């Protein structure tokens, strides 16, 4: 832990906390840092290694905190700097690191420097910190170019003196001018401010968008895109990340929190666009959004995994199926598929990120009243795009109550309603409802994370391994092996699929069928059979139990027994033991007990 060649973050499971929706200690309807601190034992019991804390800085919250008015303080609605320091300390007591969200592309129109820019004349040094330009057309009434806003509409807003300022996102989020020599040192000071408080690293928002074409030229196609363009993936950004990496590496890698990381939010259309961000001396990690973008298909998911492994691995491109910006997996793929996807996520080599509520199997809340919606995308598109509020609804902790346990109730007043309305059925997904239920989504995540912590093949594996091998599988299934002693199987089709030969079922996302096969939209973690010849340490980890113990435990003789040709080793092609594979243990939960 903490060695440069095997940093903690390479195989970490990181839990994203959206602070406003996690836990509200003071009863004002907004989640806060004290509420998070109170719930850290829950996250420790879940088994995560770190939390990524979405913005908690002072902000008017026009875009959920990604409109920052002060990068070196805590919004009073969320707590104080003292609360933040206590979070880091209590997190350390639970062996949980804190990763904070950094927003370098833009700030809030409430930021003091932008207010000074608005008050200053055109051409002033105050305005040079941002991207102000004269308009085009008669009287400058047209925007300086045709760039679109990611939230809908144009990326320019006119100010009273006639100039326009650039905002790739909401009007309330003016873009910094990274070509001004004052901006880089300002953010380096921000990095050191939080690193000195003991954090484990940063998540870098819109990491591909800092620099813009100096000529602000029109784009040939103003349709939103993640391709390299006049405003995304400019080559100048890499010098910034080399400077940041030097700062990160200047902090000690031994002890807690260990080597610092920065994981970039880099949306791109190809691996060749992402790869430069991971060049030596640049960002330690970038998010891997291939699983998020993939349909629920064995062919598509395998391609997504292979495309990643063609240029890096999951230790440098952490796997993710959910976050605060996308529709929840249960709604995208379906309930059973989302459970299977969780086991895929946690079985892949490297690091994985889990968004709050993912472990509860929360669906997207799709019927939020228009008047209650707060995502600027909804407003800027006139309601044509509903936005991201549905995945940000405050968590349910208890089965009943005015806010299902989200807001503190041990006070002399009635808590305020949550900042986003919770549906009446929310309590059925609560932590209280799912705790102790072996068939619940929460129990599935707890079991999988418990196995992941102790299994030598998972995470980065023994010796820092990020390798995996695809195994022969039906067209609608995914089978792969990791050394030592781990098999993954998932059925994404419409008919049951026989499990590969194995000695033990570690966990499944749902119950197997009566014959021990994987039903549709179900995944399993397995221990392989002992190999006929030793291969990469498998036999050192799992030995075949006696026939009596195996048959007595599983109570079922698998069809198609005595198969001898299942190959899962690398060089040499050793084969599995020819002894009959037992069917998997079956229970209503699918979780091995």
Coordinates of C-alpha atoms in Angstrom, one line a residue:
X1 CA 0.0 0.0 0.0
X2 CA 1.4 3.4 -1.0
X3 CA 4.3 2.1 -3.1
X4 CA 4.7 4.0 -6.4
X5 CA 4.5 0.7 -8.4
X6 CA 1.4 -0.5 -6.4
X7 CA -0.5 2.6 -5.1
X8 CA -3.7 2.1 -3.1
X9 CA -5.8 3.7 -5.9
X10 CA -4.9 1.2 -8.5
X11 CA -7.3 -1.4 -7.1
X12 CA -9.5 0.7 -5.0
X13 CA -13.3 0.7 -4.8
X14 CA -14.3 4.4 -4.5
X15 CA -17.8 5.4 -3.5
X16 CA -19.1 8.7 -4.9
X17 CA -20.9 10.8 -2.4
X18 CA -23.2 13.5 -3.8
X19 CA -23.2 15.5 -0.5
X20 CA -26.5 17.3 -0.9
X21 CA -28.3 14.0 -1.3
X22 CA -26.4 11.6 1.0
X23 CA -27.4 12.4 4.6
X24 CA -28.8 15.6 6.3
X25 CA -27.7 16.0 9.9
X26 CA -29.2 19.4 10.7
X27 CA -32.6 18.8 9.2
X28 CA -32.5 21.6 6.7
X29 CA -33.3 19.3 3.7
X30 CA -29.8 19.4 2.3
X31 CA -27.2 16.7 2.9
X32 CA -24.1 17.9 4.8
X33 CA -20.7 16.8 6.0
X34 CA -21.8 16.0 9.5
X35 CA -24.4 13.7 8.1
X36 CA -21.8 12.0 6.0
X37 CA -19.5 11.6 9.0
X38 CA -22.3 9.9 10.9
X39 CA -22.8 7.4 8.0
X40 CA -19.1 6.6 7.6
X41 CA -19.5 3.3 9.5
X42 CA -22.1 2.3 6.9
X43 CA -19.5 2.9 4.1
X44 CA -16.9 1.0 6.1
X45 CA -19.2 -1.9 6.5
X46 CA -20.0 -1.8 2.8
X47 CA -16.3 -2.2 2.2
X48 CA -15.1 0.8 0.1
X49 CA -11.6 2.1 0.1
X50 CA -12.3 5.8 -0.5
X51 CA -15.0 8.3 -1.1
X52 CA -15.2 10.8 -4.0
X53 CA -16.9 13.9 -2.6
X54 CA -18.8 15.9 -5.3
X55 CA -18.5 19.7 -4.8
X56 CA -19.1 21.0 -1.3
X57 CA -17.7 24.4 -1.9
X58 CA -19.6 27.7 -1.5
X59 CA -21.9 27.9 -4.5
X60 CA -25.3 29.3 -5.5
X61 CA -26.0 25.6 -6.5
X62 CA -27.2 26.6 -10.0
X63 CA -25.6 23.4 -11.2
X64 CA -25.4 21.2 -8.1
X65 CA -22.3 22.8 -6.7
X66 CA -20.3 22.6 -10.0
X67 CA -20.6 26.4 -10.0
X68 CA -18.0 27.2 -7.5
X69 CA -17.7 30.7 -5.9
X70 CA -14.8 29.8 -3.5
X71 CA -12.5 26.8 -4.1
X72 CA -10.9 26.9 -0.6
X73 CA -13.9 26.7 1.7
X74 CA -17.0 24.7 2.5
X75 CA -20.5 25.9 1.7
X76 CA -22.3 26.7 5.1
X77 CA -25.2 24.5 4.0
X78 CA -22.8 21.6 4.0
X79 CA -20.7 22.5 7.1
X80 CA -17.4 24.1 7.8
X81 CA -13.7 23.5 7.1
X82 CA -13.6 22.0 10.6
X83 CA -16.2 19.5 9.5
X84 CA -14.2 18.7 6.5
X85 CA -11.1 18.1 8.6
X86 CA -13.1 15.8 10.9
X87 CA -14.3 13.9 7.8
X88 CA -10.8 13.2 6.7
X89 CA -9.8 12.2 10.3
X90 CA -12.8 9.9 10.9
X91 CA -12.4 8.5 7.4
X92 CA -8.8 7.6 8.2
X93 CA -10.0 5.8 11.4
X94 CA -12.2 3.7 9.0
X95 CA -9.4 3.3 6.4
X96 CA -11.4 5.4 4.0
X97 CA -9.6 8.1 1.9
X98 CA -11.3 11.3 0.7
X99 CA -11.1 12.4 -3.0
X100 CA -12.4 15.8 -3.6
X101 CA -14.0 17.2 -6.8
X102 CA -12.0 19.9 -8.6
X103 CA -13.7 22.1 -11.1
X104 CA -11.0 23.9 -13.2
X105 CA -12.9 24.6 -16.4
X106 CA -15.3 27.1 -15.0
X107 CA -16.5 28.8 -11.8
X108 CA -19.7 30.5 -10.6
X109 CA -20.8 33.9 -11.7
X110 CA -20.8 34.6 -7.9
X111 CA -17.0 34.0 -7.8
X112 CA -15.4 37.3 -6.7
X113 CA -13.0 37.4 -9.7
X114 CA -15.9 37.1 -12.1
X115 CA -17.8 39.8 -10.3
X116 CA -14.7 42.0 -10.7
X117 CA -14.5 41.1 -14.4
X118 CA -18.1 42.2 -14.9
X119 CA -17.4 45.5 -13.1
X120 CA -14.3 46.1 -15.2
X121 CA -14.2 47.5 -18.7
X122 CA -13.6 45.5 -21.9
X123 CA -9.9 44.7 -22.4
X124 CA -9.1 44.9 -18.7
X125 CA -6.9 42.4 -16.9
X126 CA -9.9 41.4 -14.8
X127 CA -11.7 40.3 -17.9
X128 CA -8.6 38.5 -19.2
X129 CA -9.1 35.8 -16.5
X130 CA -12.2 34.7 -18.4
X131 CA -13.1 34.6 -22.1
X132 CA -14.8 37.8 -23.0
X133 CA -15.2 38.9 -26.6
X134 CA -17.1 41.4 -28.8
X135 CA -20.0 40.0 -30.7
X136 CA -20.5 39.6 -34.4
X137 CA -23.0 41.2 -36.7
X138 CA -24.6 44.7 -36.4
X139 CA -23.9 46.2 -33.0
X140 CA -22.2 42.9 -31.9
X141 CA -25.6 41.4 -31.3
X142 CA -24.6 37.9 -32.4
X143 CA -22.3 35.6 -30.3
X144 CA -18.6 35.5 -31.1
X145 CA -18.9 32.0 -32.6
X146 CA -21.3 29.1 -33.0
X147 CA -20.2 26.9 -30.1
X148 CA -23.0 25.1 -28.2
X149 CA -23.5 24.8 -24.5
X150 CA -23.5 21.3 -23.1
X151 CA -26.7 22.1 -21.3
X152 CA -28.5 23.4 -24.4
X153 CA -28.6 26.6 -26.3
X154 CA -25.5 28.7 -27.1
X155 CA -22.3 28.9 -25.1
X156 CA -22.2 32.7 -24.9
X157 CA -24.1 35.3 -22.7
X158 CA -24.0 39.0 -23.4
X159 CA -23.3 41.5 -20.6
X160 CA -24.7 45.1 -20.4
X161 CA -21.7 46.7 -22.0
X162 CA -22.2 44.6 -25.1
X163 CA -19.4 42.0 -24.7
X164 CA -20.1 38.3 -24.4
X165 CA -18.5 35.7 -22.1
X166 CA -18.0 32.0 -22.8
X167 CA -19.7 29.2 -20.7
X168 CA -19.5 25.7 -22.1
X169 CA -22.2 24.8 -19.5
X170 CA -24.7 27.0 -17.8
X171 CA -24.9 30.8 -18.0
X172 CA -24.0 30.9 -14.3
X173 CA -20.7 29.0 -15.1
X174 CA -18.2 31.3 -16.9
X175 CA -15.1 29.5 -18.3
X176 CA -11.7 30.4 -17.0
X177 CA -9.1 31.6 -19.5
X178 CA -6.3 29.1 -19.0
X179 CA -4.1 31.1 -21.4
X180 CA -3.9 33.8 -18.8
X181 CA -0.7 33.2 -16.8
X182 CA -2.5 33.8 -13.5
X183 CA -5.0 30.9 -13.7
X184 CA -2.5 28.0 -13.5
X185 CA -0.8 29.1 -10.3
X186 CA -4.2 29.9 -8.8
X187 CA -5.2 26.3 -9.2
X188 CA -1.9 24.9 -8.1
X189 CA -2.5 26.8 -4.8
X190 CA -6.0 25.2 -4.6
X191 CA -4.5 21.7 -5.1
X192 CA -2.0 22.2 -2.3
X193 CA -4.6 23.7 0.0
X194 CA -6.6 20.4 -0.1
X195 CA -3.6 18.1 -0.3
X196 CA -2.2 19.7 2.9
X197 CA -5.5 18.8 4.6
X198 CA -4.8 15.1 4.1
X199 CA -6.9 14.1 1.1
X200 CA -6.1 11.2 -1.2
X201 CA -6.5 13.0 -4.5
X202 CA -8.9 14.8 -6.9
X203 CA -11.6 14.0 -9.4
X204 CA -11.0 16.6 -12.2
X205 CA -14.2 17.9 -13.7
X206 CA -14.3 18.4 -17.5
X207 CA -10.6 17.6 -17.6
X208 CA -10.6 17.7 -21.4
X209 CA -12.1 21.2 -21.7
X210 CA -9.6 23.7 -20.1
X211 CA -8.1 25.3 -23.2
X212 CA -9.9 26.7 -26.1
X213 CA -8.8 27.6 -29.6
X214 CA -7.2 31.0 -29.2
X215 CA -8.9 32.2 -32.4
X216 CA -12.3 31.0 -31.0
X217 CA -13.1 29.8 -34.6
X218 CA -16.5 28.4 -35.5
X219 CA -16.8 24.7 -35.5
X220 CA -17.8 23.0 -38.7
X221 CA -20.5 21.0 -36.9
X222 CA -22.1 22.7 -33.9
X223 CA -23.7 19.5 -32.8
X224 CA -22.5 18.5 -29.3
X225 CA -19.5 16.1 -29.5
X226 CA -16.7 14.7 -27.4
X227 CA -14.3 14.6 -30.4
X228 CA -11.2 16.9 -30.4
X229 CA -12.4 20.3 -31.3
X230 CA -11.9 24.0 -30.8
X231 CA -13.0 23.6 -27.2
X232 CA -12.2 20.0 -26.2
X233 CA -9.0 18.0 -26.0
X234 CA -6.7 20.9 -26.9
X235 CA -3.0 19.8 -26.7
X236 CA -2.1 22.7 -24.3
X237 CA -3.9 21.0 -21.5
X238 CA -1.2 18.3 -21.0
X239 CA 1.3 20.8 -19.7
X240 CA -1.2 21.6 -16.9
X241 CA -1.5 18.0 -15.9
X242 CA 2.3 17.5 -15.9
X243 CA 2.6 20.4 -13.5
X244 CA -0.2 18.9 -11.3
X245 CA 1.4 15.4 -11.4
X246 CA 4.6 16.9 -10.0
X247 CA 2.6 18.4 -7.2
X248 CA 0.8 15.1 -6.4
X249 CA 4.1 13.2 -6.5
X250 CA 5.7 15.7 -4.1
X251 CA 3.6 14.3 -1.3
X252 CA 4.8 11.2 0.5
X253 CA 3.5 7.9 -0.9
X254 CA 4.1 6.0 2.4
X255 CA 1.6 6.0 5.2
X256 CA -1.9 7.2 5.0
X257 CA -3.4 8.3 2.6
X258 CA -0.6 7.1 0.4
X259 CA 0.3 8.1 -3.2
X260 CA -2.1 10.9 -4.3
X261 CA -4.1 10.5 -7.4
X262 CA -6.1 12.6 -9.8
X263 CA -8.7 11.0 -11.9
X264 CA -9.9 12.9 -14.9
X265 CA -13.4 13.2 -16.2
X266 CA -12.4 12.8 -19.9
X267 CA -15.3 12.1 -22.3
X268 CA -13.9 11.1 -25.6
X269 CA -14.9 9.2 -28.7
X270 CA -11.9 6.9 -28.9
X271 CA -9.0 5.4 -27.0
X272 CA -6.6 7.4 -29.0
X273 CA -8.0 10.6 -27.6
X274 CA -7.9 9.4 -24.0
X275 CA -4.4 7.9 -24.1
X276 CA -2.4 11.2 -24.0
X277 CA -3.9 12.1 -20.7
X278 CA -2.3 8.9 -19.2
X279 CA 1.1 9.6 -20.7
X280 CA 4.0 9.3 -18.2
X281 CA 4.0 12.2 -15.8
X282 CA 0.4 13.3 -16.5
X283 CA -2.8 12.2 -14.8
X284 CA -2.5 9.0 -12.8
X285 CA -6.1 8.0 -13.9
X286 CA -9.0 8.9 -16.2
X287 CA -12.5 7.6 -15.9
X288 CA -13.5 4.7 -18.1
X289 CA -17.0 5.4 -19.4
X290 CA -17.2 2.6 -21.8
X291 CA -19.5 0.5 -19.6
X292 CA -21.8 3.4 -19.1
X293 CA -22.1 4.0 -22.8
X294 CA -22.6 0.3 -23.7
X295 CA -26.0 -1.4 -24.2
X296 CA -26.7 -4.6 -22.2
X297 CA -25.1 -6.9 -24.7
X298 CA -22.3 -9.5 -24.4
X299 CA -20.8 -8.3 -27.7
X300 CA -21.0 -4.6 -26.8
X301 CA -19.6 -5.1 -23.2
X302 CA -16.8 -7.3 -24.3
X303 CA -15.9 -4.7 -27.0
X304 CA -15.9 -2.0 -24.3
X305 CA -13.6 -4.0 -22.1
X306 CA -11.3 -4.9 -24.9
X307 CA -11.2 -1.3 -26.2
X308 CA -10.0 -0.2 -22.8
X309 CA -7.4 -3.0 -22.5
X310 CA -6.0 -2.1 -25.9
X311 CA -4.4 1.1 -24.4
X312 CA -4.4 0.8 -20.6
X313 CA -6.0 -1.1 -17.8
X314 CA -8.5 -0.6 -15.0
X315 CA -5.9 0.7 -12.6
X316 CA -5.4 3.7 -14.7
X317 CA -8.9 3.9 -16.2
X318 CA -11.3 2.9 -13.4
X319 CA -14.5 1.1 -14.3
X320 CA -17.8 2.8 -13.7
X321 CA -21.4 2.0 -14.5
X322 CA -23.1 5.0 -12.8
X323 CA -22.5 8.5 -11.6
X324 CA -24.4 11.7 -10.9
X325 CA -24.7 12.6 -14.5
X326 CA -26.3 9.5 -16.0
X327 CA -29.5 7.5 -15.8
X328 CA -29.2 4.8 -13.1
X329 CA -28.3 1.3 -14.3
X330 CA -31.6 -0.2 -13.0
X331 CA -33.5 2.0 -15.4
X332 CA -31.0 1.8 -18.3
X333 CA -30.6 -2.0 -18.2
X334 CA -33.3 -3.4 -15.9
X335 CA -33.1 -4.6 -12.3
X336 CA -31.6 -8.1 -12.8
X337 CA -29.2 -6.8 -15.4
X338 CA -28.0 -4.1 -13.0
X339 CA -27.2 -6.7 -10.4
X340 CA -25.3 -8.7 -12.8
X341 CA -23.5 -5.6 -14.0
X342 CA -22.4 -4.9 -10.4
X343 CA -20.6 -8.2 -10.3
X344 CA -19.0 -7.5 -13.7
X345 CA -17.8 -4.0 -12.4
X346 CA -16.3 -5.4 -9.3
X347 CA -14.6 -8.4 -11.0
X348 CA -12.8 -6.4 -13.7
X349 CA -9.1 -5.7 -13.2
X350 CA -8.2 -2.4 -11.5
X351 CA -10.3 0.2 -9.7
X352 CA -14.1 0.6 -9.7
X353 CA -16.3 3.6 -8.7
X354 CA -19.7 3.1 -7.2
X355 CA -22.3 6.0 -7.1
X356 CA -24.3 6.4 -4.0
X357 CA -27.5 4.4 -4.1
X358 CA -26.1 2.0 -6.7
X359 CA -25.7 -0.5 -3.9
X360 CA -29.4 -0.1 -3.0
X361 CA -30.5 -0.8 -6.6
X362 CA -32.2 2.6 -6.8
X363 CA -34.0 3.3 -10.0
X364 CA -34.1 6.7 -11.7
X365 CA -37.0 8.8 -10.3
X366 CA -38.7 9.8 -13.5
X367 CA -41.8 11.6 -12.2
X368 CA -40.3 14.6 -10.5
X369 CA -42.7 17.6 -10.9
X370 CA -41.4 20.2 -13.3
X371 CA -41.6 22.9 -10.7
X372 CA -39.2 20.8 -8.5
X373 CA -36.6 20.1 -11.1
X374 CA -33.3 21.9 -10.5
X375 CA -31.0 20.7 -13.3
X376 CA -30.1 23.6 -15.5
X377 CA -30.4 21.3 -18.5
X378 CA -34.2 21.1 -18.0
X379 CA -34.5 24.9 -18.0
X380 CA -32.1 25.6 -20.9
X381 CA -33.9 23.1 -23.1
X382 CA -37.4 24.2 -22.2
X383 CA -38.1 20.8 -20.6
X384 CA -37.1 18.8 -23.7
X385 CA -34.3 17.2 -21.8
X386 CA -35.4 16.4 -18.2
X387 CA -31.8 16.4 -16.9
X388 CA -30.1 14.6 -14.1
X389 CA -32.3 15.2 -11.1
X390 CA -33.7 11.7 -11.2
X391 CA -30.4 10.1 -10.1
X392 CA -29.8 12.7 -7.4
X393 CA -32.9 12.2 -5.2
X394 CA -31.8 12.1 -1.5
X395 CA -31.1 8.6 -0.3
X396 CA -33.6 6.5 1.7
X397 CA -32.1 5.3 5.0
X398 CA -35.3 4.1 6.8
X399 CA -38.5 2.5 5.5
X400 CA -40.8 5.3 6.6
X401 CA -40.8 8.9 7.9
X402 CA -41.0 12.3 6.2
X403 CA -37.7 11.9 4.4
X404 CA -37.1 8.1 4.9
X405 CA -34.3 8.8 7.3
X406 CA -32.4 11.3 5.1
X407 CA -32.8 14.2 7.5
X408 CA -32.0 14.0 11.2
X409 CA -35.1 13.5 13.4
X410 CA -33.6 13.7 16.9
X411 CA -34.4 17.4 17.2
X412 CA -37.1 19.6 18.6
X413 CA -38.4 20.6 15.1
X414 CA -39.7 18.9 12.0
X415 CA -37.0 18.6 9.4
X416 CA -37.4 20.6 6.2
X417 CA -38.5 18.6 3.1
X418 CA -35.6 17.2 1.1
X419 CA -34.2 19.6 -1.6
X420 CA -35.5 17.1 -4.2
X421 CA -38.8 15.3 -3.6
X422 CA -38.6 11.6 -2.8
X423 CA -41.3 9.3 -4.2
X424 CA -43.7 7.6 -1.8
X425 CA -42.2 4.2 -2.6
X426 CA -38.7 5.2 -1.8
X427 CA -38.7 3.4 1.6
X428 CA -38.8 0.0 -0.1
X429 CA -35.3 0.6 -1.3
X430 CA -34.0 1.9 2.1
X431 CA -30.9 0.7 3.9
X432 CA -33.1 -0.4 6.8
X433 CA -35.3 -2.5 4.5
X434 CA -32.4 -4.1 2.8
X435 CA -30.1 -4.7 5.7
X436 CA -30.1 -8.4 6.7
X437 CA -32.1 -9.4 3.7
X438 CA -29.8 -11.9 1.9
X439 CA -31.6 -11.3 -1.4
X440 CA -31.3 -7.5 -1.4
X441 CA -29.1 -5.4 -3.6
X442 CA -27.3 -4.1 -0.5
X443 CA -26.4 -7.7 0.6
X444 CA -25.1 -8.5 -2.9
X445 CA -22.7 -5.5 -2.8
X446 CA -21.6 -6.3 0.7
X447 CA -20.9 -9.9 -0.2
X448 CA -19.1 -9.0 -3.4
X449 CA -16.9 -6.3 -1.7
X450 CA -16.1 -8.7 1.1
X451 CA -14.9 -11.3 -1.3
X452 CA -13.0 -8.7 -3.4
X453 CA -11.1 -7.5 -0.3
X454 CA -9.8 -11.0 0.5
X455 CA -9.5 -12.7 -2.9
X456 CA -5.9 -12.5 -4.3
X457 CA -7.2 -12.3 -7.9
X458 CA -9.5 -9.3 -7.5
X459 CA -8.8 -5.6 -7.6
X460 CA -5.2 -5.4 -8.9
X461 CA -4.6 -9.0 -8.0
X462 CA -1.5 -10.7 -6.6
X463 CA 1.6 -8.7 -7.4
X464 CA -0.3 -5.9 -8.9
X465 CA -1.8 -7.9 -11.7
X466 CA -4.4 -6.3 -13.9
X467 CA -4.7 -9.3 -16.3
X468 CA -7.7 -11.3 -17.3
X469 CA -8.4 -14.0 -19.9
X470 CA -11.5 -14.4 -21.9
X471 CA -12.9 -18.0 -21.9
X472 CA -15.0 -19.7 -24.5
X473 CA -18.6 -18.8 -23.9
X474 CA -22.0 -18.9 -25.6
X475 CA -22.7 -15.9 -27.8
X476 CA -24.8 -14.1 -25.2
X477 CA -22.5 -14.8 -22.3
X478 CA -19.3 -13.4 -20.9
X479 CA -16.8 -15.8 -19.2
X480 CA -13.3 -14.8 -18.0
X481 CA -10.6 -15.9 -15.6
X482 CA -8.3 -14.0 -13.3
X483 CA -5.3 -15.5 -11.5
X484 CA -5.2 -17.0 -9.0
X485 CA -8.4 -19.0 -8.8
X486 CA -11.2 -16.8 -10.0
X487 CA -13.8 -17.2 -12.8
X488 CA -16.5 -14.8 -13.9
X489 CA -19.6 -15.8 -15.8
X490 CA -22.6 -13.7 -16.9
X491 CA -25.6 -14.6 -19.1
X492 CA -26.9 -11.6 -21.0
X493 CA -29.1 -13.6 -23.3
X494 CA -32.7 -14.9 -23.0
X495 CA -32.1 -18.6 -22.2
X496 CA -30.2 -20.3 -19.3
X497 CA -26.5 -20.8 -19.8
X498 CA -24.5 -23.6 -18.2
X499 CA -21.8 -22.4 -15.8
X500 CA -18.2 -23.2 -16.7
X501 CA -16.7 -26.0 -14.6
X502 CA -16.0 -24.9 -11.1
X503 CA -15.5 -26.1 -7.6
X504 CA -17.4 -23.5 -5.7
X505 CA -19.8 -20.6 -6.3
X506 CA -18.6 -17.5 -4.4
X507 CA -21.6 -15.2 -5.2
X508 CA -24.3 -14.8 -7.8
X509 CA -26.4 -11.8 -8.7
X510 CA -29.6 -13.9 -8.6
X511 CA -30.6 -17.5 -7.9
X512 CA -29.5 -20.2 -10.3
X513 CA -32.2 -22.3 -12.0
X514 CA -33.2 -25.8 -10.9
X515 CA -30.4 -27.4 -12.9
X516 CA -27.7 -25.0 -11.7
X517 CA -27.5 -22.9 -14.8
X518 CA -27.3 -19.1 -15.1
X519 CA -30.7 -17.6 -15.8
X520 CA -30.9 -14.6 -18.2
X521 CA -29.4 -11.4 -16.8
X522 CA -27.5 -13.2 -14.1
X523 CA -23.8 -13.3 -13.2
X524 CA -21.7 -15.5 -10.9
X525 CA -18.3 -15.5 -9.3
X526 CA -16.7 -18.9 -9.2
X527 CA -13.7 -20.8 -7.9
X528 CA -12.3 -23.0 -10.7
X529 CA -11.7 -26.7 -10.5
X530 CA -8.2 -27.9 -9.7
X531 CA -6.0 -27.9 -12.8
X532 CA -4.7 -31.1 -14.2
X533 CA -1.3 -29.3 -14.3
X534 CA -0.3 -26.3 -12.3
X535 CA -1.1 -23.0 -14.0
X536 CA -0.2 -19.5 -12.6
X537 CA -1.0 -20.4 -9.0
X538 CA -4.6 -21.5 -9.4
X539 CA -4.0 -24.8 -7.7
X540 CA -2.2 -23.0 -4.8
X541 CA -5.4 -21.1 -4.0
X542 CA -8.3 -23.5 -4.5
X543 CA -8.0 -27.3 -4.0
X544 CA -10.9 -29.6 -4.9
X545 CA -12.8 -30.8 -1.9
X546 CA -13.5 -34.5 -1.5
X547 CA -16.3 -35.9 -3.6
X548 CA -18.3 -36.5 -0.4
X549 CA -18.0 -32.9 0.7
X550 CA -18.7 -31.5 -2.8
X551 CA -21.7 -33.6 -3.6
X552 CA -23.0 -33.3 0.0
X553 CA -22.8 -29.6 -0.1
X554 CA -24.2 -28.8 -3.5
X555 CA -26.7 -31.7 -3.6
X556 CA -26.8 -31.8 -7.4
X557 CA -24.8 -33.5 -10.2
X558 CA -24.4 -31.2 -13.1
X559 CA -25.4 -32.1 -16.5
X560 CA -22.7 -32.6 -19.1
X561 CA -20.3 -33.8 -16.4
X562 CA -16.8 -35.2 -17.0
X563 CA -16.0 -32.5 -19.5
X564 CA -12.2 -32.5 -20.1
X565 CA -11.4 -29.7 -22.5
X566 CA -12.2 -26.4 -20.8
X567 CA -9.1 -24.4 -21.3
X568 CA -8.4 -21.4 -19.2
X569 CA -4.6 -21.2 -18.8
X570 CA -2.1 -19.1 -20.7
X571 CA 1.0 -20.6 -22.2
X572 CA 0.9 -24.3 -22.2
X573 CA -2.9 -24.6 -22.3
X574 CA -3.4 -26.8 -19.2
X575 CA -6.9 -28.1 -18.9
X576 CA -9.3 -28.3 -16.0
X577 CA -9.5 -31.4 -13.9
X578 CA -11.8 -33.9 -15.5
X579 CA -13.7 -34.5 -12.3
X580 CA -17.4 -33.7 -12.6
X581 CA -18.1 -30.0 -11.9
X582 CA -20.6 -29.6 -9.1
X583 CA -23.6 -27.4 -9.7
X584 CA -23.5 -24.1 -7.9
X585 CA -24.9 -23.6 -4.4
X586 CA -28.4 -22.2 -4.7
X587 CA -30.3 -20.0 -2.4
X588 CA -33.1 -17.5 -2.8
X589 CA -30.6 -14.7 -2.6
X590 CA -27.9 -16.0 -4.9
X591 CA -25.4 -15.0 -2.2
X592 CA -23.2 -17.7 -0.8
X593 CA -23.7 -18.0 2.9

